[in-house]
Coordinates of C-alpha atoms in Angstrom, one line a residue:
X127 CA 157.8 6.7 -43.5
X128 CA 159.9 9.6 -44.7
X129 CA 163.5 9.6 -43.2
X130 CA 164.2 12.4 -40.7
X131 CA 165.5 14.9 -43.1
X132 CA 162.8 17.3 -43.3
X133 CA 162.0 18.2 -39.7
X134 CA 165.4 19.5 -38.5
X135 CA 166.9 22.8 -38.5
X136 CA 170.6 21.5 -38.2
X137 CA 171.9 18.2 -39.4
X138 CA 174.4 16.9 -36.8
X139 CA 177.7 15.9 -38.0
X140 CA 177.8 17.8 -41.4
X141 CA 179.9 20.6 -39.9
X142 CA 182.5 18.0 -38.8
X143 CA 182.6 16.6 -42.3
X144 CA 183.2 20.0 -43.8
X145 CA 186.0 20.5 -41.3
X146 CA 187.7 17.1 -42.3
X147 CA 187.3 18.3 -45.9
X148 CA 189.0 21.6 -45.5
X149 CA 191.7 20.4 -43.2
X150 CA 192.5 17.6 -45.8
X151 CA 192.9 20.5 -48.3
X152 CA 195.2 22.6 -46.2
X153 CA 197.3 19.6 -45.6
X154 CA 197.5 18.8 -49.3
X155 CA 198.8 22.3 -50.2
X156 CA 201.3 22.2 -47.1
X157 CA 202.7 18.7 -47.0
X158 CA 204.1 16.5 -49.8
X159 CA 202.8 13.4 -47.9
X160 CA 204.3 10.5 -45.9
X161 CA 205.9 7.6 -47.9
X162 CA 204.3 4.9 -45.9
X163 CA 200.8 6.5 -45.8
X164 CA 199.2 6.8 -49.2
X165 CA 196.3 8.8 -47.8
X166 CA 198.7 11.6 -46.8
X167 CA 199.1 12.4 -50.5
X168 CA 195.5 12.3 -51.3
X169 CA 194.2 15.4 -49.4
X170 CA 192.8 16.8 -52.5
X171 CA 190.0 14.4 -52.0
X172 CA 188.7 16.8 -49.5
X173 CA 187.4 19.0 -52.4
X174 CA 185.4 16.0 -53.7
X175 CA 183.8 15.6 -50.3
X176 CA 182.9 19.3 -50.4
X177 CA 181.3 18.7 -53.7
X178 CA 179.2 15.8 -52.6
X179 CA 178.0 17.8 -49.4
X180 CA 177.2 20.9 -51.5
X181 CA 175.0 18.8 -54.0
X182 CA 173.1 17.1 -51.2
X183 CA 172.5 20.2 -49.1
X184 CA 171.5 22.8 -51.8
X185 CA 169.2 20.3 -53.6
X186 CA 167.7 19.4 -50.3
X187 CA 166.9 23.0 -49.6
X188 CA 165.4 23.4 -53.0
X189 CA 163.2 20.4 -52.7
X190 CA 162.0 21.4 -49.3
X191 CA 161.1 24.8 -50.6
X192 CA 159.0 23.1 -53.3
X193 CA 157.4 20.7 -50.9
X194 CA 156.5 23.6 -48.5
X195 CA 155.3 26.2 -50.8
X196 CA 154.6 24.5 -54.0
X197 CA 157.3 26.4 -56.0
X198 CA 161.0 27.3 -56.0
X199 CA 162.0 30.9 -56.2
X200 CA 165.2 31.0 -58.5
X201 CA 165.6 34.7 -57.7
X202 CA 165.6 34.1 -53.9
X203 CA 168.0 31.1 -54.4
X204 CA 170.5 33.1 -56.4
X205 CA 170.4 36.2 -54.1
X206 CA 171.0 33.9 -51.1
X207 CA 174.0 32.1 -52.9
X208 CA 175.4 35.6 -53.9
X209 CA 175.2 36.8 -50.2
X210 CA 176.9 33.6 -49.1
X211 CA 179.6 33.4 -51.7
X212 CA 180.4 36.8 -53.2
X213 CA 181.3 39.2 -50.3
X214 CA 184.3 37.3 -49.0
X215 CA 185.4 36.0 -52.4
X216 CA 185.5 39.5 -54.1
X217 CA 186.9 41.2 -51.0
X218 CA 189.8 38.8 -50.9
X219 CA 190.5 39.3 -54.7
X220 CA 190.3 43.1 -54.1
X221 CA 192.7 42.9 -51.1
X222 CA 195.2 40.7 -53.0
X223 CA 195.1 43.1 -55.9
X224 CA 195.9 46.0 -53.6
X225 CA 198.6 44.0 -52.0
X226 CA 200.3 42.8 -55.3
X227 CA 200.2 46.3 -56.6
X228 CA 202.9 47.2 -54.2
X229 CA 205.1 44.6 -55.6
X230 CA 204.0 44.3 -59.4
X231 CA 207.3 42.8 -60.4
X232 CA 207.1 39.7 -58.3
X233 CA 206.2 36.4 -59.7
X234 CA 203.2 36.0 -57.4
X235 CA 201.9 39.3 -58.5
X236 CA 202.4 38.6 -62.2
X237 CA 200.6 35.2 -62.0
X238 CA 197.8 36.6 -59.9
X239 CA 197.0 39.6 -62.3
X240 CA 197.2 37.2 -65.3
X241 CA 194.7 34.9 -63.7
X242 CA 192.4 37.6 -62.2
X243 CA 189.9 37.8 -65.0
X244 CA 189.4 34.1 -64.7
X245 CA 188.9 34.2 -60.9
X246 CA 186.5 37.2 -61.2
X247 CA 184.2 35.5 -63.6
X248 CA 184.3 32.0 -62.1
X249 CA 185.8 30.2 -65.1
X250 CA 189.2 29.3 -63.5
X251 CA 188.4 25.6 -63.6
X252 CA 188.6 25.6 -67.4
X253 CA 192.0 27.4 -67.6
X254 CA 193.8 26.2 -64.5
X255 CA 195.7 29.3 -63.8
X256 CA 199.2 29.2 -61.9
X257 CA 198.1 31.7 -59.3
X258 CA 197.9 32.0 -55.4
X259 CA 194.3 31.7 -55.9
X260 CA 194.2 28.7 -58.3
X261 CA 192.0 27.0 -55.8
X262 CA 189.1 28.9 -57.0
X263 CA 188.7 26.2 -59.6
X264 CA 186.4 24.3 -57.3
X265 CA 184.3 27.4 -56.6
X266 CA 184.0 28.0 -60.2
X267 CA 182.9 24.3 -60.7
X268 CA 180.1 24.6 -58.1
X269 CA 178.8 27.9 -59.4
X270 CA 178.7 26.7 -62.9
X271 CA 176.7 23.7 -61.8
X272 CA 174.3 25.7 -59.7
X273 CA 173.8 28.1 -62.6
X274 CA 172.3 25.2 -64.6
X275 CA 170.9 22.9 -62.0
X276 CA 168.2 24.8 -60.1
X277 CA 166.4 26.0 -63.4
X278 CA 166.4 22.4 -64.6
X279 CA 164.9 21.2 -61.2
X280 CA 162.2 24.0 -61.5
X281 CA 161.3 23.2 -65.1
X282 CA 161.6 19.3 -64.9
X283 CA 161.3 18.4 -61.3
X284 CA 161.9 14.7 -60.9
X285 CA 162.1 14.3 -64.6
X286 CA 165.6 15.9 -64.4
X287 CA 167.0 12.8 -62.8
X288 CA 167.6 11.0 -66.2
X289 CA 169.5 14.0 -67.4
X290 CA 171.6 13.8 -64.2
X291 CA 172.3 10.2 -64.9
X292 CA 173.4 11.0 -68.4
X293 CA 175.6 13.7 -67.2
X294 CA 177.1 11.2 -64.7
X295 CA 178.0 8.8 -67.5
X296 CA 179.6 11.5 -69.4
X297 CA 181.7 12.4 -66.4
X298 CA 182.8 8.9 -66.1
X299 CA 183.7 8.7 -69.6
X300 CA 186.2 11.3 -68.9
X301 CA 187.3 9.7 -65.5
X302 CA 188.0 6.3 -67.3
X303 CA 190.0 8.0 -70.0
X304 CA 187.7 7.3 -73.0
X305 CA 188.1 11.1 -74.2
X306 CA 191.8 11.5 -73.5
X307 CA 192.8 11.7 -77.2
X308 CA 190.0 14.1 -77.9
X309 CA 190.8 16.2 -74.8
X310 CA 194.5 16.3 -75.8
X311 CA 193.6 17.4 -79.3
X312 CA 191.3 20.2 -77.8
X313 CA 194.3 21.5 -75.7
X314 CA 192.9 20.3 -72.4
X315 CA 194.9 17.2 -71.5
X316 CA 193.3 15.2 -68.6
X317 CA 196.2 15.9 -66.3
X318 CA 196.2 19.7 -66.8
X319 CA 192.8 20.4 -65.3
X320 CA 191.6 19.6 -61.8
X321 CA 187.9 19.7 -63.0
X322 CA 188.7 16.7 -65.4
X323 CA 190.2 14.8 -62.6
X324 CA 187.4 15.4 -60.0
X325 CA 184.7 15.8 -62.6
X326 CA 181.1 17.0 -61.6
X327 CA 180.5 13.4 -60.4
X328 CA 180.4 14.0 -56.5
X329 CA 178.1 17.0 -56.9
X330 CA 175.7 15.0 -59.1
X331 CA 175.9 12.0 -56.7
X332 CA 175.0 14.5 -53.8
X333 CA 172.0 15.7 -55.8
X334 CA 170.8 12.2 -56.5
X335 CA 171.1 11.2 -52.9
X336 CA 168.9 14.3 -51.9
X337 CA 166.3 12.9 -54.2
X338 CA 166.6 9.4 -52.8
X339 CA 166.4 10.6 -49.1
X340 CA 163.3 12.7 -49.8
X341 CA 161.5 9.9 -51.9
X342 CA 159.2 7.8 -49.7
X343 CA 160.2 4.5 -50.9
X344 CA 163.8 5.0 -51.7
X345 CA 164.4 6.9 -48.4
X346 CA 162.9 4.0 -46.4
X347 CA 165.1 1.6 -48.3
X348 CA 168.3 3.7 -47.5
X349 CA 167.3 3.9 -43.9
X350 CA 167.0 0.1 -43.7
X351 CA 170.3 -0.3 -45.4
X352 CA 172.4 2.5 -43.7
X353 CA 172.0 1.2 -40.2
X354 CA 174.4 2.0 -37.3
X355 CA 176.7 -1.0 -38.0
X356 CA 176.7 0.0 -41.6
X357 CA 177.9 3.5 -40.8
X358 CA 180.9 2.0 -39.0
X359 CA 181.6 -0.1 -42.1
X360 CA 181.3 3.0 -44.3
X361 CA 183.8 4.9 -42.2
X362 CA 186.4 1.9 -42.2
X363 CA 186.0 1.3 -45.9
X364 CA 186.5 4.9 -46.7
X365 CA 189.6 5.3 -44.5
X366 CA 191.1 2.2 -46.3
X367 CA 190.0 3.6 -49.7
X368 CA 191.8 6.9 -49.3
X369 CA 195.0 4.9 -48.8
X370 CA 194.7 3.7 -52.4
X371 CA 198.3 4.0 -53.5
X372 CA 199.3 5.9 -56.8
X373 CA 196.9 7.2 -59.4
X374 CA 193.2 7.2 -58.3
X375 CA 191.8 7.6 -61.8
X376 CA 189.1 5.5 -62.9
X377 CA 187.3 3.2 -60.4
X378 CA 189.2 4.4 -57.4
X379 CA 188.0 7.9 -57.8
X380 CA 184.5 6.9 -58.5
X381 CA 184.5 4.6 -55.6
X382 CA 185.6 7.3 -53.3
X383 CA 182.8 9.6 -54.6
X384 CA 180.1 6.8 -54.0
X385 CA 181.5 6.1 -50.5
X386 CA 181.4 9.6 -49.3
X387 CA 178.0 10.2 -50.7
X388 CA 176.8 7.1 -48.7
X389 CA 178.6 8.3 -45.7
X390 CA 176.8 11.7 -45.9
X391 CA 173.5 9.7 -46.1
X392 CA 174.6 7.7 -43.1
X393 CA 175.3 10.7 -41.0
X394 CA 172.0 12.2 -41.9
X395 CA 170.0 9.1 -40.9
X396 CA 172.0 8.1 -37.8
X397 CA 172.2 11.4 -35.9
X398 CA 172.7 9.7 -32.6
X399 CA 175.7 7.6 -33.9
X400 CA 179.0 7.6 -32.0
X401 CA 180.6 8.7 -35.4
X402 CA 178.2 11.7 -35.6
X403 CA 178.8 12.7 -32.0
X404 CA 182.6 12.6 -32.7
X405 CA 181.9 14.9 -35.7
X406 CA 180.2 17.3 -33.5
X407 CA 183.2 17.8 -31.3
X408 CA 183.2 21.5 -30.8
X409 CA 186.6 22.6 -32.3
X410 CA 186.0 20.4 -35.3
X411 CA 182.4 21.7 -35.7
X412 CA 183.6 25.2 -35.6
X413 CA 186.2 24.7 -38.2
X414 CA 183.4 23.3 -40.4
X415 CA 181.2 26.4 -39.6
X416 CA 183.9 28.7 -41.0
X417 CA 185.1 26.2 -43.6
X418 CA 184.3 28.5 -46.6
X419 CA 186.6 31.2 -45.2
X420 CA 189.3 28.6 -44.3
X421 CA 189.3 27.3 -47.9
X422 CA 189.4 30.8 -49.5
X423 CA 192.1 32.1 -47.1
X424 CA 194.4 29.1 -46.6
X425 CA 196.7 29.7 -49.5
X426 CA 197.5 33.3 -48.4
X427 CA 197.8 32.0 -44.8
X428 CA 200.2 29.3 -46.0
X429 CA 202.3 31.8 -47.8
X430 CA 202.4 34.0 -44.5
X431 CA 203.2 30.8 -42.5
X432 CA 206.0 29.9 -44.9
X433 CA 207.6 33.3 -44.5
X434 CA 207.4 33.3 -40.7
X435 CA 208.9 29.9 -40.5
X436 CA 211.7 30.9 -42.9
X437 CA 212.6 33.7 -40.6
X438 CA 212.7 31.4 -37.7
X439 CA 214.9 28.9 -39.6
X440 CA 212.3 26.2 -39.7
X441 CA 211.9 24.2 -42.7
X442 CA 209.2 21.5 -41.9
X443 CA 206.1 20.6 -43.8
X444 CA 204.3 19.5 -40.6
X445 CA 205.0 23.0 -39.0
X446 CA 203.9 24.7 -42.1
X447 CA 200.6 22.7 -42.1
X448 CA 199.8 23.4 -38.4
X449 CA 200.8 27.1 -38.6
X450 CA 199.0 27.6 -41.9
X451 CA 195.8 25.9 -40.6
X452 CA 195.9 28.0 -37.5
X453 CA 196.3 31.2 -39.4
X454 CA 193.5 30.1 -41.7
X455 CA 191.0 29.4 -39.0
X456 CA 191.8 32.5 -37.1
X457 CA 191.4 34.6 -40.2
X458 CA 188.2 32.8 -41.2
X459 CA 186.8 33.2 -37.8
X460 CA 187.3 36.9 -37.8
X461 CA 185.8 37.2 -41.3
X462 CA 182.8 35.2 -40.3
X463 CA 182.1 37.1 -37.2
X464 CA 182.7 40.6 -38.4
X465 CA 182.2 40.6 -42.2
X466 CA 180.3 37.6 -43.4
X467 CA 177.6 37.1 -40.6
X468 CA 176.2 40.7 -40.8
X469 CA 175.7 40.1 -44.5
X470 CA 174.3 36.8 -44.0
X471 CA 171.4 38.3 -42.0
X472 CA 170.2 40.0 -45.4
X473 CA 169.5 36.5 -46.6
X474 CA 166.3 36.4 -44.5
X475 CA 164.7 38.7 -46.8
X476 CA 165.1 36.2 -49.5
X477 CA 163.8 33.2 -47.8
X478 CA 160.4 31.7 -48.3
X479 CA 157.3 33.9 -48.8
X480 CA 156.2 34.0 -45.2
X481 CA 160.0 34.4 -44.2
X482 CA 160.1 31.2 -42.2
X483 CA 163.6 29.7 -41.9
X484 CA 164.0 26.6 -44.1
X485 CA 165.0 23.5 -42.4
X486 CA 168.5 23.4 -43.9
X487 CA 170.7 26.3 -44.8
X488 CA 173.6 25.1 -46.9
X489 CA 176.8 26.8 -46.2
X490 CA 179.2 26.7 -49.2
X491 CA 182.7 25.2 -49.3
X492 CA 184.0 24.9 -50.5
X493 CA 182.1 25.6 -50.6
X494 CA 182.7 24.9 -50.6

C-alpha cells in the first residue's frame, strides 16, 4: 500500500519545520550563542533543514506530475520556480541598490555592489562575498541543483538514483576532508565557503526520500519503521544531536542531515502525531508560510533592528534577535500578501495540462 503522500493538498507540519529552520537562521545571525548550550551556536543548521525539505518537496511534485500525466513539463516547472523565487529576490536587490546609491562610500554599500553580480546570477555560493546579502549562497545552491536535477529526472527517471548516490559520495568526500589539499590549492579552502561545509547532501537526501516514499515497497517499509514512537525518538535524538559541541564536520554534519531527512519522512507519515500538531501551531505555521521572505529580508531587518536598539542604548543579542525576527516576519508578511501572492496566482497557468492543482506546492526557502 502506498504511503499517504499522494492524496493530500497540504502536508501537516511542514510549515512548522520551515519556521523552525528560518528562526534558527535568524538566531544564528543575531546571537553568538550561549556557552552552556552548544545548539545555540549551531543555528546555521536551519539552512540544512531547508535544503532537505526543498529536495523532498520539489521532487515529490515532479514525481506526482509524471504519475498523473505521464510526463514532466520542464518549461512549466521552471516558470513556476521563477514566479516563486525571482520577484521578491530581484525586487530586494533593486531596492538595496537604490538605498546604497544614497551612501556609496559606506562599507556596506561597497561590499554590496562588489557582490551584486554574483547575487544577481545565483553564483554567490562559490565566491562567498562579504555582503549584507551573503545569505544568498543557499539560494544559489538550490537553484544550481534544480537547474540540473529536473532534466536528469525527465531523461533518466529512476535510473537517476545511482547518479544521485555517486554525487552524495562526492559530497561526503568533501565533508570528511579528503579533498582539503586540492581545495586549498584551487583557492577554495574548506572553511571559506558555506557550500563546502553544508554540501548538497541534504538536498540529495531529500530527493532520495521522495523516491523512497513514493515507491510501493520502500514506502511501506518506511511506514513500518517510522511509527509514532519512532517519531518521538527522532525528535529526541535530533535535539541531542544539534548540541554536538565544536566542529560538526564529518560524521556530525552527515548525521544531522540523515536525522532531519528521516524527521521529514516521519512528519509526512504521521500527520496526526502530537509532534505534527505542535508544528501546526498557528503562529509557527504562519512564519513557515512566509519563511522565504523572512530568510531574504532578515539581514536588512537585523541591520535596522541593530540601529534602533543602538539609539535606545540597548546592546543585547537576545533583544536583537527578537526585534530582528519581529521585523523580518512583519516585512515578509506584507510582502507575501501584497506582492508575492498576486504574482503566485500566475502559477496556475503553468500547472498541469488540465490546470488541476498538484497535490503539493513546494514553497522555497529558503527556500528556501
